[in-house]
Each structure stands twice: as structure tokens, then as C-alpha cells.
C-alpha positions as CSV (number, residue, x, y, z in Angstrom):
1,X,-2.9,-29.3,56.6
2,X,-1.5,-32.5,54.7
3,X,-5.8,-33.3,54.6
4,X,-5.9,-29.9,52.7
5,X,-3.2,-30.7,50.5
6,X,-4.1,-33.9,49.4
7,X,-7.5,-32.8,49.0
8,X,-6.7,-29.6,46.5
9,X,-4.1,-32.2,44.7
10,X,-7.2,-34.1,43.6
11,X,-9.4,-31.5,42.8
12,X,-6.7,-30.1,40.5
13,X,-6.1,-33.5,39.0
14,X,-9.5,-34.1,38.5
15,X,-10.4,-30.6,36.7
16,X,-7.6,-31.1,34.6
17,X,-8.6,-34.4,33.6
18,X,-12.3,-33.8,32.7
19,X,-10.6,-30.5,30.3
20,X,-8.6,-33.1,28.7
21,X,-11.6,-35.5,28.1
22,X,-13.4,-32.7,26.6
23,X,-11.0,-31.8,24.4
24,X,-11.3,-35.9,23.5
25,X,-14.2,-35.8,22.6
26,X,-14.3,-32.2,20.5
27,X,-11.8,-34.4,18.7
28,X,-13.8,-37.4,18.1
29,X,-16.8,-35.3,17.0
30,X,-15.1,-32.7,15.2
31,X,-17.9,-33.1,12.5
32,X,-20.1,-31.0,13.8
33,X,-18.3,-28.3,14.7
34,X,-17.7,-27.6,11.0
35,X,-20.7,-26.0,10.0
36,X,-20.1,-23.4,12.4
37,X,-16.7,-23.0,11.2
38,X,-17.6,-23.0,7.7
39,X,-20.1,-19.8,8.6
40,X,-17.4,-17.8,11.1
41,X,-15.0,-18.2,8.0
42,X,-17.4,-17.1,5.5
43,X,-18.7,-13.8,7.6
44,X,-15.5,-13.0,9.6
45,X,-13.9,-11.3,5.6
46,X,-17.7,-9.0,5.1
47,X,-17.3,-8.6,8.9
48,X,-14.0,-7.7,9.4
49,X,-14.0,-5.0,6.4
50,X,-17.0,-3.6,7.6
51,X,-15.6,-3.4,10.9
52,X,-12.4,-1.7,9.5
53,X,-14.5,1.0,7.2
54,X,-16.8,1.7,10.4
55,X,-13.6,3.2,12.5
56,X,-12.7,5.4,9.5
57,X,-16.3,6.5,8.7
58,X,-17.7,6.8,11.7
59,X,-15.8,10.4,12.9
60,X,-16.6,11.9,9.2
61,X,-20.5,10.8,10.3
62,X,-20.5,12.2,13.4
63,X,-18.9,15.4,12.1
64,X,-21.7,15.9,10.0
65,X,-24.1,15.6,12.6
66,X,-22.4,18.4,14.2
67,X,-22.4,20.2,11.1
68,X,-25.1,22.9,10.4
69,X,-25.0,25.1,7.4
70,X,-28.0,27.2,7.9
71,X,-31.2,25.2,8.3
72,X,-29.4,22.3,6.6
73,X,-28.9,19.6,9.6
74,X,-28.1,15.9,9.1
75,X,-29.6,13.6,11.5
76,X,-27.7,9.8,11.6
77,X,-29.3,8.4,8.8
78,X,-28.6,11.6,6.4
79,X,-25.0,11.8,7.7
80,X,-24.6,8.0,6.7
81,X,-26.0,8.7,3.2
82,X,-24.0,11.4,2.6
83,X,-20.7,9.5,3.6
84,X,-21.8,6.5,1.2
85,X,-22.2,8.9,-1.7
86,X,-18.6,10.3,-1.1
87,X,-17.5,6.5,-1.0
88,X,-18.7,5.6,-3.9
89,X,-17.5,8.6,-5.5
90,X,-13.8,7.8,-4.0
91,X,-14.5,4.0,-5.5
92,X,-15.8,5.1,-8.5
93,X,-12.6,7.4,-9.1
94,X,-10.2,4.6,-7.9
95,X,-11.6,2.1,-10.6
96,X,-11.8,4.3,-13.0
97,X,-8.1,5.6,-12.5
98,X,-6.4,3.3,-10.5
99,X,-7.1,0.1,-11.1
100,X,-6.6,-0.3,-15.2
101,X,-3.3,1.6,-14.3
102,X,-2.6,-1.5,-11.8
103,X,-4.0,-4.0,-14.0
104,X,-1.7,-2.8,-17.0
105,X,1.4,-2.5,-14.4
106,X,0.8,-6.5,-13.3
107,X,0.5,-7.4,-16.8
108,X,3.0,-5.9,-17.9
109,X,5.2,-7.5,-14.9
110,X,4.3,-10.8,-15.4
111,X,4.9,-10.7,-18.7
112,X,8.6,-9.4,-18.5
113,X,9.3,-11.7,-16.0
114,X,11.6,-13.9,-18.3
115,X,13.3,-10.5,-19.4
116,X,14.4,-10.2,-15.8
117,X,16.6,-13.3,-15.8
118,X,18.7,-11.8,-19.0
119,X,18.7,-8.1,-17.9
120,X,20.2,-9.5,-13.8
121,X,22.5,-11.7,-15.8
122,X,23.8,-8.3,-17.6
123,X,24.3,-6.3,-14.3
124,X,25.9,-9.2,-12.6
125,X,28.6,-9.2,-15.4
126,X,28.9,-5.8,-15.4
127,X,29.2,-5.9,-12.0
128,X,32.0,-8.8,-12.1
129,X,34.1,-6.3,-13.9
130,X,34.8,-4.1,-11.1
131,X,38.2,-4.3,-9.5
132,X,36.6,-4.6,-6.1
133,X,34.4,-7.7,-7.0
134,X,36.5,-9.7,-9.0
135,X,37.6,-12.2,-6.6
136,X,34.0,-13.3,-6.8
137,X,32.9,-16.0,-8.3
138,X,29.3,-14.7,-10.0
139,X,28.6,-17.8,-12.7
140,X,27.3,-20.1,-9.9
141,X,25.0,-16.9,-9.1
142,X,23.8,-16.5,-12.8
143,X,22.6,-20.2,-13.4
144,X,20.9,-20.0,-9.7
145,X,19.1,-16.8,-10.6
146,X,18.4,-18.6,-14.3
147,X,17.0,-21.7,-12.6
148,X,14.9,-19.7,-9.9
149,X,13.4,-17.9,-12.8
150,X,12.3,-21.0,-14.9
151,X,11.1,-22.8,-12.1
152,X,8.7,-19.9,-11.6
153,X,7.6,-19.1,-14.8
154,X,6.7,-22.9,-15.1
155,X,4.5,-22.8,-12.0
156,X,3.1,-19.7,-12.9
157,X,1.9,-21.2,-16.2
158,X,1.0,-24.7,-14.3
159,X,-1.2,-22.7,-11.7
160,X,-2.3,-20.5,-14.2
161,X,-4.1,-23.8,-16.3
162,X,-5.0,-25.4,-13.0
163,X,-6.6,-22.9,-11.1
164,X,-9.3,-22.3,-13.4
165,X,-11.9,-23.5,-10.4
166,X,-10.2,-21.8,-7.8
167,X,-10.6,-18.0,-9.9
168,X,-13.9,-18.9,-10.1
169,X,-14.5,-19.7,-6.4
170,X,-12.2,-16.6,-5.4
171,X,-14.3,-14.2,-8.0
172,X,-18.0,-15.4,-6.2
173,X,-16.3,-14.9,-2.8
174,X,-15.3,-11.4,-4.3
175,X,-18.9,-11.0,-5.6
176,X,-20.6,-11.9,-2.0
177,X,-18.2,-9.9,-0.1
178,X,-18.7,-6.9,-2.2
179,X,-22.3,-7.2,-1.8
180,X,-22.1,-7.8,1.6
181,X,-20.1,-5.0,3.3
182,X,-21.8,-2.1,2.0
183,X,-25.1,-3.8,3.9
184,X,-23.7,-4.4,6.9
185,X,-21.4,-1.1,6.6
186,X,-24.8,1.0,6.8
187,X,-26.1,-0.8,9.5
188,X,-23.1,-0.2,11.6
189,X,-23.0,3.4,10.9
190,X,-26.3,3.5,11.1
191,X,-27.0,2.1,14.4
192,X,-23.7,1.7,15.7
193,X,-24.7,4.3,18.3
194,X,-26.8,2.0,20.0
195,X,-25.1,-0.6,20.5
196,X,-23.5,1.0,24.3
197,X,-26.9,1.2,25.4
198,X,-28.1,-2.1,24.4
199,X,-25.7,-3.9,26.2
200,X,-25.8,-1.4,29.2
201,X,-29.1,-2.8,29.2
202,X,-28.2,-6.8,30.0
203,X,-25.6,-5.9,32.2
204,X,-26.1,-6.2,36.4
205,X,-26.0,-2.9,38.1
206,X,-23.1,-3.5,40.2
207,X,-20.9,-3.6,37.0
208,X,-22.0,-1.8,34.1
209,X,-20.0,1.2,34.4
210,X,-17.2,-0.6,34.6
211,X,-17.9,-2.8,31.8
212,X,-19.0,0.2,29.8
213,X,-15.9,1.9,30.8
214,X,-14.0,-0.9,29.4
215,X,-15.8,-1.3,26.1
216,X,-15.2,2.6,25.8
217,X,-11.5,2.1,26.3
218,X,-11.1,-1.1,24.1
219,X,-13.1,0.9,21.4
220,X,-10.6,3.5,21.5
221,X,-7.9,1.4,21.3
222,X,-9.1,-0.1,17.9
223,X,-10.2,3.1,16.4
224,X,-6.9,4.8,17.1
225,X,-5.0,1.6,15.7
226,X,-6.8,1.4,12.6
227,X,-7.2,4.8,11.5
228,X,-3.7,5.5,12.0
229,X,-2.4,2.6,10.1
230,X,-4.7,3.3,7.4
231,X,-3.4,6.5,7.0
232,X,0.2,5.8,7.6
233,X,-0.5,3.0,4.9
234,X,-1.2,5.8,2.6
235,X,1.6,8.0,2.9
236,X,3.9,5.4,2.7
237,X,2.3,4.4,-0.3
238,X,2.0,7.2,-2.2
239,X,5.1,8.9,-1.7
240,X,7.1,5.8,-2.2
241,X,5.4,5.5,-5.3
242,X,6.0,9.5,-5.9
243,X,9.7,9.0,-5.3
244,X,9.5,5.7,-7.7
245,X,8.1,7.8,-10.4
246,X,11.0,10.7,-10.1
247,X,13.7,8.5,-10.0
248,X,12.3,6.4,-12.6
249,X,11.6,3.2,-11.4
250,X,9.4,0.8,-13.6
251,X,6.5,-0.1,-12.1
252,X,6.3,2.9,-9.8
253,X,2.6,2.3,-9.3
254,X,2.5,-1.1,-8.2
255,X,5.4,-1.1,-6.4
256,X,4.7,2.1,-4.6
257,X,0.5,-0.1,-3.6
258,X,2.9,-2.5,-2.6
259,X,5.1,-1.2,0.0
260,X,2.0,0.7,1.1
261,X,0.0,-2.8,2.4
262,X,3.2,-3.8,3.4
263,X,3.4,-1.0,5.9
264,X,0.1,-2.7,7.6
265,X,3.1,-5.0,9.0
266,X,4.6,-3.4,11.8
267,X,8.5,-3.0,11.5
268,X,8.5,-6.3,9.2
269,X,6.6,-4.5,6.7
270,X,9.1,-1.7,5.2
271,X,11.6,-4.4,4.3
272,X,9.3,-6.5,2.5
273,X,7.8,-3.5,0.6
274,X,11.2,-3.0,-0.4
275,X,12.3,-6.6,-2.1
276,X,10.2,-6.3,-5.3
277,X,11.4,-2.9,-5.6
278,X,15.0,-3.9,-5.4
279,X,14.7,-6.7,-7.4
280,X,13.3,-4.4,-10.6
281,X,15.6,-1.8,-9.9
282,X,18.4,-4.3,-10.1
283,X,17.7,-5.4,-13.8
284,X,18.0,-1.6,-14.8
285,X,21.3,-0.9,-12.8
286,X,23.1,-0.6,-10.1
287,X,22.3,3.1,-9.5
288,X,18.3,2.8,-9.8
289,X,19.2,0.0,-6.7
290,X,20.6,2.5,-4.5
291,X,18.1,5.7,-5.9
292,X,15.4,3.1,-4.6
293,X,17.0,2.9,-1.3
294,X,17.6,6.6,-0.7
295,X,13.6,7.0,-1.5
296,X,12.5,4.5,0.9
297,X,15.0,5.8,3.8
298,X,13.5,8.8,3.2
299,X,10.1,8.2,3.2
300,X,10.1,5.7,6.4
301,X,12.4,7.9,8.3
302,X,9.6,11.4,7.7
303,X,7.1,7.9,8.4
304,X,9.2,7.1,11.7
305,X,9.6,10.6,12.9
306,X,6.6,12.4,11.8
307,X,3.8,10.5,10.5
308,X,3.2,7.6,13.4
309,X,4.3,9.7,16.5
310,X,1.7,12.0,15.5
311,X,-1.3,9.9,14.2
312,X,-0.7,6.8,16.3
313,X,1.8,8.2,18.8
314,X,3.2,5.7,21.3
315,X,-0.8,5.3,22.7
316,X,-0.3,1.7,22.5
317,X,2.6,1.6,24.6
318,X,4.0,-2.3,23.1
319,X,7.7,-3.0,23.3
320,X,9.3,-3.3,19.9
321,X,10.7,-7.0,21.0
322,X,7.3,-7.6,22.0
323,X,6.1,-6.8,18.7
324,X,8.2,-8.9,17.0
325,X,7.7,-12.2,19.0
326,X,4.1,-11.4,18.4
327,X,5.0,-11.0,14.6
328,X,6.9,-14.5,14.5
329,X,4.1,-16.2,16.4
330,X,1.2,-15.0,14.7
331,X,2.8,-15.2,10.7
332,X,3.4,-19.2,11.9
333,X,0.0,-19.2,13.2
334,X,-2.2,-17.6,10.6
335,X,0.1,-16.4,7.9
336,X,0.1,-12.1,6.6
337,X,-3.5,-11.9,8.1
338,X,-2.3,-13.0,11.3
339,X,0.6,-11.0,11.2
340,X,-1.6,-7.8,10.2
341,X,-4.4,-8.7,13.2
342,X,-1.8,-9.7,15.4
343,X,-1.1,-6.3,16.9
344,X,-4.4,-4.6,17.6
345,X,-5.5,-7.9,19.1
346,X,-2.7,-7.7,21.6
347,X,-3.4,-4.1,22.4
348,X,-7.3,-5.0,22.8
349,X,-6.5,-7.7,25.3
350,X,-3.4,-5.5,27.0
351,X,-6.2,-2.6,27.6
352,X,-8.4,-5.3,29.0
353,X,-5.8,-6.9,31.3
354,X,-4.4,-3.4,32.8
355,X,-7.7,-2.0,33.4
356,X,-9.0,-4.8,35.2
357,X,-5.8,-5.0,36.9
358,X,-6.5,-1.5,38.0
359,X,-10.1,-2.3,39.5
360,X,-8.4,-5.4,41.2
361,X,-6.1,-2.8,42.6
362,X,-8.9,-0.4,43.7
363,X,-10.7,-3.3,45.4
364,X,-7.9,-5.3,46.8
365,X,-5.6,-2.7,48.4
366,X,-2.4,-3.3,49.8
367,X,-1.3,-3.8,53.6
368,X,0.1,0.1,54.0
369,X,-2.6,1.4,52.2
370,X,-5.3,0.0,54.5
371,X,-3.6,1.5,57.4
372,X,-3.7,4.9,55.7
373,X,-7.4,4.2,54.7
374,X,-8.4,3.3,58.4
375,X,-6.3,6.4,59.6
């Protein structure tokens, strides 16, 4: 027994020895790993956009293949041609309506920002007039908020005349992406459907159904993920920005874009939506602060109660501590995309782990139920 010991002792050393002289020598030759990270960085943006427009596009693709009006029937590659014209027209629409309304919001943001400083340096005064706040001390407040402002407005500027080379690189990376995805979204719609088969193809016998099986479920996973946030995303969006425009909030455009990609951030996401509203509402008055407030409660709590129980629903079955550790490790890790990948990551490997758990289960049963078996 102490021979067995002593024997799996050094095994155990020795494995994890040679893993830590791999990981040496990755190290030392690092160099040639790059070009292989420089191509998964440049393809994993076309890729993962493509991959996030195939889940929505793909059911309106396969309903028109269902479809027949008359002796008009779509086969896959008519379906997907028809879905790219009513995505261009959707694009085409959003540009032309949208974006210069976006554009002239941003502008017209930046170039207020100094306005901001004065107009929060009137509603704190105001604001130091009232019985209940007069024991504070708001000057300290005023020169902080004056300095914050300064100290971005002269990085805004210094980035602005520095970052000349950087625009231009961000703008071709733009250019390729947009050419790009449209590709490689057509192929996936295109021949998506084939992509089961083909691997059935290279798996051993003795496993593919439950490998397909698996693939089926983690597909699910993702395509219920997406598509709900994406549409949670937009009713959060536009009726925040709805309720910005009746109360009459500047800005009720942007902010309203804004709080919907927030909302991509699971329970994070509603309170950062929320700052830049605050902030503009709180250099027109105190009341537009709290009309801002009532409009977001509203819409996340018809979000909360209606929307995602319905379009997600609680499919994904992840603890909201859970979430949140994930939220902290991954925004440390990789930043807001991490943060946004974070979840449906965890709920692809969770599907993984639980149904081969379950297979381990089937295969491996316990003491009792033997006996019942072998009754």
C-alpha cells in the first residue's frame, strides 16, 4: 500500500512538473504564438456578430421555408435572400433615420459639456437653499465637480488631436468588419443546416447521439440567450427613450440607445444606463432627476416582471450571486465585452457539465439502484 502511495506521489509530481515546464517554455517562445493571436483577434469581431445575427435570423429563415403562399415556396437559399433584403431595408431605415439623429445628439453633448459644470453649479446652490440641506457644506462639491469637468474636457481635446492614427485604424477595422459579416452571415444561414450532419459524420458510433444531443442542447442554450436579450435590449431601449421624450429629458435618443446596450449587462446594466441620464437631468432640475427615476423604475420593473420571464424565462436557471461573481470576474478579466460574454459562456459550459453529469449518472449507477436493477 505505502509502494502505491509513493508510487502515485511521483507520478503526480512528475505530471505536474512537465505542465509547468510547458508553460516555461510557451513563455520563452511566446513569439510565435502571436501570429495566431493576431488572426483569432482579428476574426473573433466578423465572427462573433455573425454568430449573433445567425440566432436571430435563422427562425425568420426557417419560417419562410415553411411558408407557402400558393405555388410560391422558398427553398434555403431563397429564404436567406429574402431575410437579407429585409435587413438591409431595416439598415437602410436605421441610417437614414437613426443614426444622423444620434450623430446630432453626441455632438450636441459634447459640445455642452462645459455648460454642464455652470448649470450643476446652479442646482447645487439652489439646492443649498433648502432648510433641510443647509447644514451641508456644497462649495467643496462645486470646485470638485468644476475640476472633474476641466480635467475632461482637456483630455477630450488632447485625445481628440492624438488619436488621429487610431480613428483611422478603428474606421478600416469598421470597413473590414462591415464587409466581412454580411459574407460569412450568408454562409451561416445558408449552410448552417449542415453543419449537425457533418460532424455526425467524424464522430465514433458509440457516441454520436450523445454528442449530437449535446450540441442540440448547447445550441439551444445560446439561441434562447441571445434572442431574448436582444429583444429585452430593445424594449428597454425604446421605452426608456419614450418616457425620456415625455418627460422631457435632453438627449432622449441617446440616452434612451444607451440604457438599451447597457441592459446586455445583466443586473449591472440598468444602473449604469441610468448615470448619464441622471447626470443630464440633474443640470436641468431637481424634478427632471426624480421624473428620470420614476421612468426607469417603470420600465425595468414591466422588464423584470413581464418582458424576461417570458422571453428568456428562468431557462438558464443561474443564481443571481452567481451572476454577479461572474460579472466582477469577467469585467476584471476582459473588460464590458467580457462582462457581456460572460453569461452565455457560463450557461454553455453549465449545459455541458449537467448533461454529462447525467450520462455519468446513467452509466455509473448507485449501490441501491443496482440492487433494484439486478432485481
Amino acid at each position: 500500500m505505502k509502494w502505491a502511495n509513493d508510487s502515485r506521489l511521483i507520478f503526480w509530481s512528475l505530471e505536474l512538473l512537465i505542465v509547468a515546464t510547458l508553460i516555461w517554455v510557451c513563455t520563452q517562445i511566446s513569439f510565435l504564438f502571436s501570429p495566431i493571436g493576431v488572426f483569432l483577434s482579428t476574426v473573433f469581431t466578423p465572427l462573433l456578430l455573425s454568430g449573433v445575427l445567425f440566432y436571430l435570423l435563422n427562425p425568420i429563415v426557417r419560417l419562410l421555408e415553411r411558408v407557402h403562399w400558393g405555388r410560391v415556396h422558398f427553398n434555403r437559399t431563397g429564404a436567406v435572400a429574402v431575410v437579407f433584403v429585409l435587413l438591409l431595408a431595416v439598415l437602410a431605415y436605421g441610417a437614414a433615420w437613426v443614426v444622423p439623429r444620434l450623430v446630432n445628439q453626441v455632438t450636441n453633448l459634447i459640445g455642452n459639456i462645459p455648460d454642464f459644470a455652470r448649470s450643476t453649479e446652479a442646482v447645487l446652490q439652489d439646492a443649498a437653499r433648502h432648510p433641510w440641506l443647509k447644514q451641508i457644506d456644497f462649495t467643496k462639491y462645486l470646485d470638485q465637480i468644476q475640476a472633474a469637468f476641466s480635467k475632461y474636457a482637456e483630455t477630450f481635446v488632447t485625445g481628440l488631436t492624438t488619436g488621429i492614427g487610431s480613428l483611422i485604424g478603428t474606421v478600416t477595422s469598421v470597413t473590414v468588419t462591415a464587409v466581412t459579416v454580411p459574407v460569412m452571415l450568408f454562409y451561416m444561414l445558408k449552410d448552417g443546416e449542415k453543419l449537425m450532419p457533418a460532424i455526425r459524420k467524424w464522430l465514433p458510433a458509440k457516441h454520436a447521439d450523445q454528442t449530437m444531443e449535446l450540441l442540440k442542447r448547447m445550441n439551444s442554450t445560446i439561441a434562447r440567450y441571445i434572442g431574448g436579450q436582444i429583444v429585452e435590449c430593445l424594449f428597454v431601449g425604446t421605452f426608456t427613450g419614450v418616457g425620456y421624450m415625455v418627460i422631457g429629458q435632453k438627449y432622449a435618443l441617446l440616452l434612451g440607445v444607451f440604457a438599451g446596450l447597457c441592459n446586455l449587462i445583466p443586473y449591472v446594466g440598468p444602473y449604469l444606463g441610468i448615470l448619464p441620464a441622471i447626470i443630464v437631468a440633474f443640470t436641468i432640475s431637481t424634478n427632471m432627476v426624480i421624473y428620470v427615476i420614476v421612468v426607469v423604475v417603470i420600465v425595468q420593473q414591466v422588464d423584470g416582471n413581464l418582458v424576461y420571464p417570458n422571453i428568456i424565462g428562468r431557462s438558464l436557471q443561474i443564481h443571481p450571486l452567481t451572476i454577479i461573481i461572474i460579472l466582477l470576474a469577467a469585467g476584471n478579466i476582459a473588460g464590458l465585452l467580457g462582462m457581456i460574454l460572460a453569461i452565455p459562456l457560463y450557461a454553455v459550459v453549465k449545459t455541458i457539465v449537467q448533461y454529462l453529469y447525467s450520462i455519468w449518472q446513467l452509466e455509473h449507477p448507485v449501490a441501491s439502484d443496482r440492487e433494484i436493477l439486478k432485481k
